[in-house]
């Protein structure tokens, strides 16, 4: 009895309180999104808000169970649960029915479950187990690639289920690696790769003037130019070679000056893409040349950056045209302003923005949203639940929800930092990163600044799998936090 009282006292009630607020607010939002004036029974289990009550009850029971288990249980079960989820994910590809082109849902009795939601939990546990093992160092080649395999395996299988949105969530685990000692350059170059991809897709798909003699600029123009500028940063940071920096700048400035003079005299002979390509290629040759003179690996590593940049440009074009599905291509084009398509791929986002905008400062009031009540916004109870908040609660409501998530995520990071156990700290950061990704991506796609990839807003969106999985994910960490002064053996 005394032990139970100690656990009760050690629980982080602030986090539990925030969870309760989000669950309750989420249920009221689902009720508002699904409200029907002809059939509005609060506890009608045939309706979505009634079904969500069941899942909330199941999640509360699961939360209590998570608090009952000993903390060592999670460390011991991590590898077995991870392998089990890998098998389940793989089998799901073949046994799951086709739901809007995706094979990611399995039927269990009268309920549908999405294993990908629980795979995030399994991966968080597996990463925590492996990264907290004796002698682990993410900067070691073997440890780094094994960690990448742990993250990449479920990600690739989920892509095979045609569930790209859920697969992308796993990429956020990279932030956990950064906290545990991964060189920050990975984040920098990862951000550059994402930027280069966007630039290639954005400017390579612009309508071109059919009467133009040469294409003035494409995505390669901007990517190659930024790569050359990045070369300056790399010289300063990694080589500290002042002579090479002067040569590098002089050669590239000279190329641009000469080519721009020729272009001014003969506009039809040169394009900006051609000039930036010459500058890019010359920069790579300079790095190769100085790598032999200086006999330094730093120069060769920078050469790899240039080679990787060129490869990424062509791979981006190929992936966009041949790997992405047509509906994924059109969603990206809508976000990048390449197409409008207000009645097709852009319809959901357009209606969501209208709903949020119509809410004004204070909103129209509970159950008074016209856009949501008249079902103008598809999926308004799941992926687009945020537009219901915007229409009924306005700027005040949406700001309140955003602040609630910010406080929640910052609280998780605070709890993670106070763990003495490496396993608990890594798991805590994994939890925080998963919630951060869902929060940013979901709201970003609803307001039209990110492509629609179909991931829920935690504890707000309707869905039993997500409600249960997010609750288990969170309360496992709350349990680990009750023994934060212990050093949990891996």
CSV table of C-alpha atoms in Angstrom, one decimal:
chain,number,residue,atom,x,y,z
A,1,UNK,CA,0.0,0.0,0.0
A,2,UNK,CA,2.8,2.3,0.9
A,3,UNK,CA,4.5,1.7,-2.5
A,4,UNK,CA,1.3,2.5,-4.3
A,5,UNK,CA,1.0,5.8,-2.4
A,6,UNK,CA,4.5,6.7,-3.3
A,7,UNK,CA,3.8,6.0,-7.0
A,8,UNK,CA,0.7,8.1,-6.8
A,9,UNK,CA,2.6,11.0,-5.3
A,10,UNK,CA,5.4,10.7,-7.9
A,11,UNK,CA,3.1,11.0,-10.9
A,12,UNK,CA,3.5,14.1,-12.9
A,13,UNK,CA,0.0,15.5,-12.5
A,14,UNK,CA,0.7,18.6,-14.6
A,15,UNK,CA,1.2,16.3,-17.7
A,16,UNK,CA,-1.8,14.2,-16.8
A,17,UNK,CA,-3.9,17.3,-16.3
A,18,UNK,CA,-2.9,18.6,-19.8
A,19,UNK,CA,-3.7,15.2,-21.2
A,20,UNK,CA,-7.1,15.3,-19.7
A,21,UNK,CA,-7.8,18.8,-21.0
A,22,UNK,CA,-6.8,17.7,-24.5
A,23,UNK,CA,-8.9,14.6,-24.4
A,24,UNK,CA,-12.0,16.4,-23.1
A,25,UNK,CA,-11.6,19.3,-25.5
A,26,UNK,CA,-11.0,16.8,-28.3
A,27,UNK,CA,-14.2,14.9,-27.6
A,28,UNK,CA,-16.3,18.2,-27.6
A,29,UNK,CA,-14.6,19.1,-30.9
A,30,UNK,CA,-15.4,15.7,-32.4
A,31,UNK,CA,-19.0,16.1,-31.2
A,32,UNK,CA,-19.2,19.5,-32.8
A,33,UNK,CA,-17.7,18.3,-36.1
A,34,UNK,CA,-20.1,15.3,-36.3
A,35,UNK,CA,-23.2,17.1,-34.8
A,36,UNK,CA,-26.5,16.3,-36.6
A,37,UNK,CA,-29.6,18.3,-35.7
A,38,UNK,CA,-31.7,15.3,-36.4
A,39,UNK,CA,-29.6,12.8,-34.5
A,40,UNK,CA,-27.7,14.4,-31.7
A,41,UNK,CA,-27.6,11.8,-28.9
A,42,UNK,CA,-24.5,12.4,-26.8
A,43,UNK,CA,-24.0,8.7,-25.9
A,44,UNK,CA,-25.2,7.2,-29.2
A,45,UNK,CA,-22.6,4.6,-29.9
A,46,UNK,CA,-23.6,4.4,-33.5
A,47,UNK,CA,-22.1,7.9,-34.0
A,48,UNK,CA,-18.5,8.9,-34.0
A,49,UNK,CA,-18.5,10.9,-30.9
A,50,UNK,CA,-20.2,8.0,-29.1
A,51,UNK,CA,-17.5,5.6,-30.4
A,52,UNK,CA,-14.8,8.0,-29.3
A,53,UNK,CA,-16.2,7.8,-25.7
A,54,UNK,CA,-15.5,4.1,-25.8
A,55,UNK,CA,-12.0,4.6,-27.0
A,56,UNK,CA,-11.4,7.3,-24.3
A,57,UNK,CA,-12.5,4.7,-21.7
A,58,UNK,CA,-10.3,2.0,-23.2
A,59,UNK,CA,-7.4,4.5,-23.2
A,60,UNK,CA,-7.9,5.4,-19.6
A,61,UNK,CA,-7.8,1.7,-18.7
A,62,UNK,CA,-4.6,1.4,-20.8
A,63,UNK,CA,-3.1,4.4,-19.0
A,64,UNK,CA,-3.7,2.8,-15.6
A,65,UNK,CA,-2.2,-0.5,-16.8
A,66,UNK,CA,0.9,1.4,-18.0
A,67,UNK,CA,1.3,2.8,-14.5
A,68,UNK,CA,1.0,-0.6,-12.9
A,69,UNK,CA,3.9,-2.2,-14.8
A,70,UNK,CA,7.4,-2.0,-13.3
A,71,UNK,CA,9.7,0.4,-15.3
A,72,UNK,CA,12.1,-2.5,-16.1
A,73,UNK,CA,9.3,-4.2,-17.9
A,74,UNK,CA,9.5,-1.6,-20.7
A,75,UNK,CA,13.2,-2.0,-21.1
A,76,UNK,CA,13.0,-5.8,-21.2
A,77,UNK,CA,10.1,-6.0,-23.6
A,78,UNK,CA,11.4,-3.4,-26.1
A,79,UNK,CA,13.2,-5.7,-28.6
A,80,UNK,CA,10.5,-8.3,-28.6
A,81,UNK,CA,7.7,-5.8,-29.1
A,82,UNK,CA,9.6,-4.1,-31.9
A,83,UNK,CA,10.1,-7.4,-33.8
A,84,UNK,CA,6.4,-8.2,-33.2
A,85,UNK,CA,5.3,-4.9,-34.7
A,86,UNK,CA,7.6,-5.3,-37.7
A,87,UNK,CA,6.0,-8.7,-38.4
A,88,UNK,CA,2.5,-7.2,-37.9
A,89,UNK,CA,3.3,-4.3,-40.2
A,90,UNK,CA,4.5,-6.6,-42.9
A,91,UNK,CA,1.5,-8.9,-42.7
A,92,UNK,CA,-0.8,-5.9,-42.8
A,93,UNK,CA,0.3,-5.2,-46.4
A,94,UNK,CA,-1.3,-8.4,-47.5
A,95,UNK,CA,-4.3,-8.9,-45.2
A,96,UNK,CA,-5.5,-5.3,-44.9
A,97,UNK,CA,-8.4,-4.2,-47.2
A,98,UNK,CA,-7.9,-1.3,-49.6
A,99,UNK,CA,-9.0,1.9,-47.8
A,100,UNK,CA,-8.6,4.9,-50.1
A,101,UNK,CA,-5.6,3.3,-51.7
A,102,UNK,CA,-3.9,2.4,-48.4
A,103,UNK,CA,-3.5,-1.1,-47.0
A,104,UNK,CA,-2.8,-0.1,-43.3
A,105,UNK,CA,-6.0,-1.0,-41.4
A,106,UNK,CA,-6.8,-4.4,-40.0
A,107,UNK,CA,-10.2,-5.5,-38.7
A,108,UNK,CA,-10.4,-6.7,-35.1
A,109,UNK,CA,-13.9,-7.7,-34.2
A,110,UNK,CA,-16.1,-4.6,-34.8
A,111,UNK,CA,-13.1,-2.2,-34.7
A,112,UNK,CA,-10.5,-1.2,-37.1
A,113,UNK,CA,-6.9,-0.8,-35.9
A,114,UNK,CA,-3.9,0.8,-37.6
A,115,UNK,CA,-0.7,-1.0,-36.6
A,116,UNK,CA,1.4,2.0,-37.8
A,117,UNK,CA,0.2,4.0,-34.8
A,118,UNK,CA,1.6,1.4,-32.4
A,119,UNK,CA,4.8,1.0,-34.4
A,120,UNK,CA,5.8,4.5,-33.3
A,121,UNK,CA,5.6,3.3,-29.7
A,122,UNK,CA,7.6,0.1,-30.4
A,123,UNK,CA,10.3,2.1,-32.3
A,124,UNK,CA,10.6,4.6,-29.4
A,125,UNK,CA,11.1,1.7,-26.9
A,126,UNK,CA,13.6,-0.1,-29.2
A,127,UNK,CA,15.6,3.0,-29.8
A,128,UNK,CA,15.7,3.7,-26.1
A,129,UNK,CA,16.8,0.2,-25.4
A,130,UNK,CA,19.6,0.1,-28.0
A,131,UNK,CA,20.9,3.7,-27.5
A,132,UNK,CA,21.1,3.2,-23.8
A,133,UNK,CA,23.1,0.0,-24.1
A,134,UNK,CA,26.7,-0.1,-22.7
A,135,UNK,CA,29.3,1.5,-25.1
A,136,UNK,CA,26.7,2.9,-27.5
A,137,UNK,CA,27.9,6.0,-29.3
A,138,UNK,CA,25.8,7.4,-32.2
A,139,UNK,CA,29.0,8.9,-33.7
A,140,UNK,CA,30.4,5.4,-34.3
A,141,UNK,CA,29.7,4.1,-37.8
A,142,UNK,CA,28.2,0.8,-36.7
A,143,UNK,CA,26.0,2.3,-34.0
A,144,UNK,CA,24.8,5.0,-36.4
A,145,UNK,CA,23.7,2.6,-39.1
A,146,UNK,CA,22.1,0.1,-36.8
A,147,UNK,CA,20.1,3.0,-35.3
A,148,UNK,CA,19.2,4.1,-38.8
A,149,UNK,CA,18.0,0.6,-39.5
A,150,UNK,CA,15.8,0.6,-36.4
A,151,UNK,CA,14.1,3.8,-37.6
A,152,UNK,CA,14.1,2.9,-41.3
A,153,UNK,CA,12.7,-0.6,-41.2
A,154,UNK,CA,9.1,0.3,-40.0
A,155,UNK,CA,9.2,3.4,-42.1
A,156,UNK,CA,9.8,1.5,-45.3
A,157,UNK,CA,7.2,-1.2,-44.5
A,158,UNK,CA,4.6,1.5,-43.9
A,159,UNK,CA,5.5,3.2,-47.2
A,160,UNK,CA,4.7,-0.2,-48.7
A,161,UNK,CA,1.3,0.1,-47.2
A,162,UNK,CA,0.8,3.3,-49.2
A,163,UNK,CA,0.6,5.2,-45.9
A,164,UNK,CA,3.2,7.9,-46.6
A,165,UNK,CA,2.0,10.3,-43.8
A,166,UNK,CA,2.5,7.8,-41.0
A,167,UNK,CA,5.9,6.7,-42.4
A,168,UNK,CA,7.2,10.3,-42.4
A,169,UNK,CA,6.6,10.5,-38.6
A,170,UNK,CA,9.6,8.2,-38.1
A,171,UNK,CA,11.9,10.7,-39.6
A,172,UNK,CA,11.5,12.9,-36.5
A,173,UNK,CA,13.5,10.3,-34.4
A,174,UNK,CA,16.6,12.0,-36.0
A,175,UNK,CA,16.1,14.8,-33.4
A,176,UNK,CA,16.5,12.3,-30.7
A,177,UNK,CA,19.8,11.2,-32.2
A,178,UNK,CA,20.9,14.8,-32.2
A,179,UNK,CA,20.2,15.1,-28.5
A,180,UNK,CA,22.3,12.0,-27.8
A,181,UNK,CA,25.4,13.3,-29.5
A,182,UNK,CA,24.8,13.2,-33.3
A,183,UNK,CA,26.7,15.9,-35.1
A,184,UNK,CA,24.5,18.9,-35.7
A,185,UNK,CA,25.7,19.0,-39.3
A,186,UNK,CA,23.3,16.2,-40.1
A,187,UNK,CA,20.4,18.5,-39.3
A,188,UNK,CA,21.9,21.3,-41.3
A,189,UNK,CA,22.5,19.1,-44.4
A,190,UNK,CA,19.1,17.4,-43.9
A,191,UNK,CA,17.4,20.8,-43.9
A,192,UNK,CA,19.4,21.8,-47.1
A,193,UNK,CA,18.3,18.5,-48.8
A,194,UNK,CA,14.7,19.3,-48.0
A,195,UNK,CA,15.1,22.8,-49.3
A,196,UNK,CA,16.9,21.6,-52.5
A,197,UNK,CA,14.0,19.1,-53.1
A,198,UNK,CA,11.4,21.8,-52.8
A,199,UNK,CA,13.4,24.2,-55.1
A,200,UNK,CA,13.8,21.5,-57.8
A,201,UNK,CA,10.1,20.5,-57.7
A,202,UNK,CA,8.9,24.1,-57.5
A,203,UNK,CA,11.0,25.6,-60.4
A,204,UNK,CA,11.3,22.6,-62.6
A,205,UNK,CA,7.6,22.4,-62.9
A,206,UNK,CA,6.9,26.0,-63.8
A,207,UNK,CA,5.2,26.6,-67.1
A,208,UNK,CA,7.8,27.6,-69.6
A,209,UNK,CA,7.5,30.1,-72.5
A,210,UNK,CA,7.4,27.9,-75.6
A,211,UNK,CA,8.9,30.7,-77.7
A,212,UNK,CA,11.9,31.1,-75.4
A,213,UNK,CA,15.2,30.1,-77.0
A,214,UNK,CA,16.7,28.9,-73.7
A,215,UNK,CA,15.1,28.2,-70.3
A,216,UNK,CA,16.3,31.1,-68.1
A,217,UNK,CA,16.1,29.4,-64.8
A,218,UNK,CA,15.0,26.0,-63.3
A,219,UNK,CA,15.2,24.5,-59.9
A,220,UNK,CA,18.9,23.6,-60.6
A,221,UNK,CA,19.7,27.3,-60.9
A,222,UNK,CA,18.8,27.9,-57.3
A,223,UNK,CA,20.2,24.6,-55.9
A,224,UNK,CA,23.6,25.0,-57.6
A,225,UNK,CA,23.9,28.6,-56.6
A,226,UNK,CA,23.0,27.8,-52.9
A,227,UNK,CA,25.5,24.8,-53.0
A,228,UNK,CA,28.3,27.1,-54.1
A,229,UNK,CA,27.5,29.5,-51.3
A,230,UNK,CA,27.4,26.6,-48.9
A,231,UNK,CA,30.9,25.8,-50.1
A,232,UNK,CA,32.1,29.1,-48.6
A,233,UNK,CA,30.7,28.1,-45.2
A,234,UNK,CA,32.3,24.7,-45.5
A,235,UNK,CA,35.7,26.2,-46.3
A,236,UNK,CA,35.6,28.5,-43.3
A,237,UNK,CA,34.3,25.9,-40.9
A,238,UNK,CA,36.1,22.7,-41.9
A,239,UNK,CA,39.3,23.7,-43.6
A,240,UNK,CA,40.1,27.2,-42.4
A,241,UNK,CA,42.1,27.6,-45.5
A,242,UNK,CA,42.3,31.3,-46.3
A,243,UNK,CA,44.2,30.9,-49.5
A,244,UNK,CA,41.6,28.4,-50.9
A,245,UNK,CA,38.8,30.7,-49.8
A,246,UNK,CA,40.2,33.5,-51.8
A,247,UNK,CA,40.8,31.4,-54.8
A,248,UNK,CA,37.3,29.9,-54.5
A,249,UNK,CA,35.6,33.3,-54.3
A,250,UNK,CA,37.7,34.8,-57.1
A,251,UNK,CA,37.0,31.9,-59.5
A,252,UNK,CA,33.2,31.9,-58.8
A,253,UNK,CA,32.8,35.6,-58.9
A,254,UNK,CA,34.8,35.7,-62.1
A,255,UNK,CA,32.6,33.0,-63.7
A,256,UNK,CA,29.5,35.0,-62.9
A,257,UNK,CA,30.8,38.3,-64.1
A,258,UNK,CA,32.1,37.0,-67.4
A,259,UNK,CA,28.9,34.9,-68.1
A,260,UNK,CA,26.7,37.9,-67.2
A,261,UNK,CA,28.6,40.1,-69.6
A,262,UNK,CA,28.2,37.5,-72.4
A,263,UNK,CA,24.5,37.1,-71.5
A,264,UNK,CA,24.0,40.9,-71.7
A,265,UNK,CA,25.6,41.0,-75.2
A,266,UNK,CA,23.9,37.7,-76.4
A,267,UNK,CA,20.8,37.0,-74.3
A,268,UNK,CA,19.9,33.9,-76.2
A,269,UNK,CA,23.2,32.1,-75.7
A,270,UNK,CA,23.3,31.6,-71.9
A,271,UNK,CA,20.7,30.8,-69.2
A,272,UNK,CA,21.0,31.3,-65.5
A,273,UNK,CA,20.8,27.5,-65.1
A,274,UNK,CA,23.9,27.1,-67.4
A,275,UNK,CA,25.9,29.8,-65.5
A,276,UNK,CA,25.1,28.3,-62.1
A,277,UNK,CA,26.0,24.8,-63.4
A,278,UNK,CA,29.4,26.0,-64.6
A,279,UNK,CA,30.0,27.6,-61.2
A,280,UNK,CA,28.9,24.5,-59.4
A,281,UNK,CA,31.1,22.1,-61.5
A,282,UNK,CA,34.1,24.4,-61.2
A,283,UNK,CA,33.7,24.5,-57.4
A,284,UNK,CA,33.7,20.7,-57.2
A,285,UNK,CA,36.8,20.6,-59.3
A,286,UNK,CA,38.5,23.1,-57.1
A,287,UNK,CA,37.8,21.0,-54.0
A,288,UNK,CA,39.2,17.9,-55.7
A,289,UNK,CA,42.3,19.8,-56.7
A,290,UNK,CA,43.0,21.2,-53.3
A,291,UNK,CA,42.3,17.8,-51.6
A,292,UNK,CA,45.4,16.5,-53.5
A,293,UNK,CA,47.5,19.6,-52.6
A,294,UNK,CA,46.5,19.7,-48.9
A,295,UNK,CA,46.1,16.0,-48.5
A,296,UNK,CA,43.1,16.5,-46.3
A,297,UNK,CA,39.9,14.4,-46.1
A,298,UNK,CA,37.9,17.6,-45.3
A,299,UNK,CA,38.1,18.6,-49.0
A,300,UNK,CA,36.9,15.2,-50.2
A,301,UNK,CA,34.0,15.2,-47.8
A,302,UNK,CA,32.9,18.5,-49.3
A,303,UNK,CA,33.3,17.0,-52.8
A,304,UNK,CA,30.8,14.4,-51.6
A,305,UNK,CA,28.4,17.2,-50.7
A,306,UNK,CA,28.6,18.5,-54.2
A,307,UNK,CA,28.2,15.1,-55.7
A,308,UNK,CA,25.3,14.4,-53.4
A,309,UNK,CA,23.7,17.7,-54.4
A,310,UNK,CA,23.8,16.9,-58.1
A,311,UNK,CA,22.4,13.4,-57.4
A,312,UNK,CA,19.7,14.8,-55.2
A,313,UNK,CA,18.6,17.2,-58.0
A,314,UNK,CA,18.1,14.4,-60.5
A,315,UNK,CA,16.7,12.0,-57.8
A,316,UNK,CA,14.1,14.6,-56.8
A,317,UNK,CA,12.9,14.9,-60.3
A,318,UNK,CA,12.8,11.1,-60.8
A,319,UNK,CA,11.1,10.5,-57.4
A,320,UNK,CA,8.4,13.2,-58.0
A,321,UNK,CA,7.6,11.9,-61.5
A,322,UNK,CA,7.9,8.1,-61.0
A,323,UNK,CA,7.7,7.3,-57.2
A,324,UNK,CA,5.1,9.6,-55.8
A,325,UNK,CA,1.5,8.7,-56.6
A,326,UNK,CA,-0.5,11.2,-58.7
A,327,UNK,CA,-2.6,12.4,-55.7
A,328,UNK,CA,0.6,13.0,-53.8
A,329,UNK,CA,2.1,15.0,-56.7
A,330,UNK,CA,-1.0,17.2,-57.0
A,331,UNK,CA,-1.0,17.9,-53.3
A,332,UNK,CA,2.6,19.1,-53.4
A,333,UNK,CA,1.9,21.2,-56.5
A,334,UNK,CA,-1.1,22.8,-54.8
A,335,UNK,CA,1.1,23.8,-51.7
A,336,UNK,CA,3.9,25.1,-53.9
A,337,UNK,CA,1.4,27.2,-56.0
A,338,UNK,CA,2.0,25.2,-59.2
A,339,UNK,CA,-1.7,24.3,-59.5
A,340,UNK,CA,-4.9,25.6,-58.0
A,341,UNK,CA,-7.4,22.7,-58.3
A,342,UNK,CA,-10.0,24.2,-56.0
A,343,UNK,CA,-12.4,21.3,-56.7
A,344,UNK,CA,-9.9,18.5,-56.5
A,345,UNK,CA,-6.7,18.1,-54.4
A,346,UNK,CA,-7.0,21.7,-53.1
A,347,UNK,CA,-10.6,21.4,-52.1
A,348,UNK,CA,-10.1,20.2,-48.5
A,349,UNK,CA,-7.5,22.8,-47.6
A,350,UNK,CA,-9.5,25.6,-49.3
A,351,UNK,CA,-12.6,24.7,-47.4
A,352,UNK,CA,-10.6,24.4,-44.1
A,353,UNK,CA,-9.1,27.8,-44.6
A,354,UNK,CA,-12.6,29.3,-45.3
A,355,UNK,CA,-13.9,27.6,-42.1
A,356,UNK,CA,-11.0,28.9,-40.0
A,357,UNK,CA,-11.2,32.4,-41.4
A,358,UNK,CA,-15.0,32.6,-40.9
A,359,UNK,CA,-14.5,32.0,-37.2
A,360,UNK,CA,-12.9,35.5,-36.9
A,361,UNK,CA,-11.5,36.5,-33.5
A,362,UNK,CA,-13.9,34.8,-31.1
A,363,UNK,CA,-15.6,32.2,-33.3
A,364,UNK,CA,-19.2,31.5,-34.1
A,365,UNK,CA,-19.8,29.5,-30.9
A,366,UNK,CA,-20.2,25.9,-30.0
A,367,UNK,CA,-22.3,24.0,-32.7
A,368,UNK,CA,-22.8,27.2,-34.7
A,369,UNK,CA,-20.2,26.6,-37.4
A,370,UNK,CA,-21.8,26.7,-40.8
A,371,UNK,CA,-18.9,25.3,-42.8
A,372,UNK,CA,-18.6,22.2,-40.6
A,373,UNK,CA,-22.3,21.7,-39.9
A,374,UNK,CA,-23.0,21.7,-43.7
A,375,UNK,CA,-20.1,19.2,-44.2
A,376,UNK,CA,-18.2,21.5,-46.6
A,377,UNK,CA,-14.9,20.3,-45.1
A,378,UNK,CA,-14.2,16.5,-45.7
A,379,UNK,CA,-12.6,14.6,-42.9
A,380,UNK,CA,-13.4,17.4,-40.5
A,381,UNK,CA,-13.6,15.0,-37.6
A,382,UNK,CA,-10.2,13.4,-38.2
A,383,UNK,CA,-7.3,15.0,-40.1
A,384,UNK,CA,-9.0,18.4,-40.4
A,385,UNK,CA,-10.4,18.7,-36.9
A,386,UNK,CA,-8.5,21.9,-36.4
A,387,UNK,CA,-10.8,23.8,-38.8
A,388,UNK,CA,-13.7,23.0,-36.5
A,389,UNK,CA,-11.9,24.7,-33.6
A,390,UNK,CA,-11.1,27.6,-35.8
A,391,UNK,CA,-14.7,28.2,-37.0
A,392,UNK,CA,-16.4,27.7,-33.6
A,393,UNK,CA,-13.7,29.2,-31.3
A,394,UNK,CA,-12.0,31.6,-33.6
A,395,UNK,CA,-8.5,33.0,-33.2
A,396,UNK,CA,-8.8,32.7,-29.4
A,397,UNK,CA,-9.6,29.0,-29.6
A,398,UNK,CA,-6.9,28.1,-32.1
A,399,UNK,CA,-4.3,30.1,-30.2
A,400,UNK,CA,-5.3,28.3,-27.0
A,401,UNK,CA,-4.9,24.9,-28.6
A,402,UNK,CA,-1.5,25.8,-30.0
A,403,UNK,CA,-0.4,27.1,-26.7
A,404,UNK,CA,-1.7,24.0,-25.0
A,405,UNK,CA,0.4,21.8,-27.3
A,406,UNK,CA,3.5,24.0,-26.9
A,407,UNK,CA,3.2,23.8,-23.1
A,408,UNK,CA,2.6,20.0,-23.3
A,409,UNK,CA,5.7,19.4,-25.5
A,410,UNK,CA,7.9,21.7,-23.4
A,411,UNK,CA,6.8,19.8,-20.3
A,412,UNK,CA,7.7,16.5,-21.9
A,413,UNK,CA,11.2,17.9,-22.7
A,414,UNK,CA,11.6,19.1,-19.1
A,415,UNK,CA,10.6,15.7,-17.8
A,416,UNK,CA,13.1,14.0,-20.2
A,417,UNK,CA,15.9,16.2,-19.1
A,418,UNK,CA,15.5,15.3,-15.4
A,419,UNK,CA,15.8,11.6,-16.0
A,420,UNK,CA,18.9,9.9,-14.6
A,421,UNK,CA,18.2,6.8,-16.7
A,422,UNK,CA,19.5,7.1,-20.2
A,423,UNK,CA,16.7,4.8,-21.3
A,424,UNK,CA,14.0,7.0,-19.8
A,425,UNK,CA,15.6,10.2,-21.2
A,426,UNK,CA,15.8,8.9,-24.8
A,427,UNK,CA,12.3,7.5,-24.6
A,428,UNK,CA,11.0,10.9,-23.2
A,429,UNK,CA,12.6,12.8,-26.1
A,430,UNK,CA,11.1,10.2,-28.6
A,431,UNK,CA,7.6,10.9,-27.1
A,432,UNK,CA,8.1,14.7,-27.3
A,433,UNK,CA,9.4,14.5,-30.9
A,434,UNK,CA,6.4,12.3,-32.0
A,435,UNK,CA,3.9,14.7,-30.6
A,436,UNK,CA,5.8,17.7,-32.0
A,437,UNK,CA,5.7,16.2,-35.5
A,438,UNK,CA,2.0,15.4,-35.4
A,439,UNK,CA,1.2,18.9,-34.0
A,440,UNK,CA,3.2,20.8,-36.6
A,441,UNK,CA,2.3,18.8,-39.6
A,442,UNK,CA,-1.4,18.4,-38.9
A,443,UNK,CA,-1.9,22.1,-38.3
A,444,UNK,CA,0.4,23.0,-41.1
A,445,UNK,CA,-1.5,21.0,-43.7
A,446,UNK,CA,-4.9,22.3,-42.4
A,447,UNK,CA,-3.9,25.9,-42.9
A,448,UNK,CA,-2.3,25.1,-46.3
A,449,UNK,CA,1.4,25.7,-45.7
A,450,UNK,CA,2.3,21.9,-45.9
A,451,UNK,CA,1.0,19.1,-48.2
A,452,UNK,CA,-1.9,17.1,-47.0
A,453,UNK,CA,-0.4,13.8,-45.8
A,454,UNK,CA,-3.2,12.5,-43.5
A,455,UNK,CA,-1.9,12.4,-39.9
A,456,UNK,CA,-4.1,13.1,-36.9
A,457,UNK,CA,-3.9,15.8,-34.3
A,458,UNK,CA,-3.2,13.9,-31.1
A,459,UNK,CA,-6.1,13.6,-28.6
A,460,UNK,CA,-8.3,15.8,-30.8
A,461,UNK,CA,-8.8,13.9,-34.0
A,462,UNK,CA,-11.3,11.1,-34.1
A,463,UNK,CA,-9.8,7.6,-34.1
A,464,UNK,CA,-9.4,4.7,-31.7
A,465,UNK,CA,-6.0,3.6,-32.8
A,466,UNK,CA,-4.4,7.1,-32.5
A,467,UNK,CA,-6.2,7.8,-29.1
A,468,UNK,CA,-5.0,4.5,-27.6
A,469,UNK,CA,-1.5,4.6,-29.1
A,470,UNK,CA,-0.8,8.2,-28.0
A,471,UNK,CA,-2.1,7.4,-24.5
A,472,UNK,CA,0.1,4.3,-24.1
A,473,UNK,CA,3.0,6.3,-25.5
A,474,UNK,CA,2.5,9.1,-23.0
A,475,UNK,CA,1.7,7.1,-19.9
A,476,UNK,CA,4.7,4.8,-20.4
A,477,UNK,CA,6.8,7.9,-20.0
A,478,UNK,CA,4.8,9.1,-17.1
A,479,UNK,CA,5.5,5.8,-15.4
A,480,UNK,CA,9.2,5.9,-16.2
A,481,UNK,CA,9.3,9.4,-14.7
A,482,UNK,CA,8.0,8.1,-11.4
A,483,UNK,CA,11.4,6.5,-11.0
A,484,UNK,CA,13.4,9.3,-12.5
A,485,UNK,CA,16.1,9.1,-9.8
A,486,UNK,CA,16.9,5.5,-10.6
A,487,UNK,CA,19.4,4.4,-13.3
A,488,UNK,CA,17.5,1.9,-15.3
A,489,UNK,CA,19.7,-0.8,-16.7
A,490,UNK,CA,19.5,-1.4,-20.4
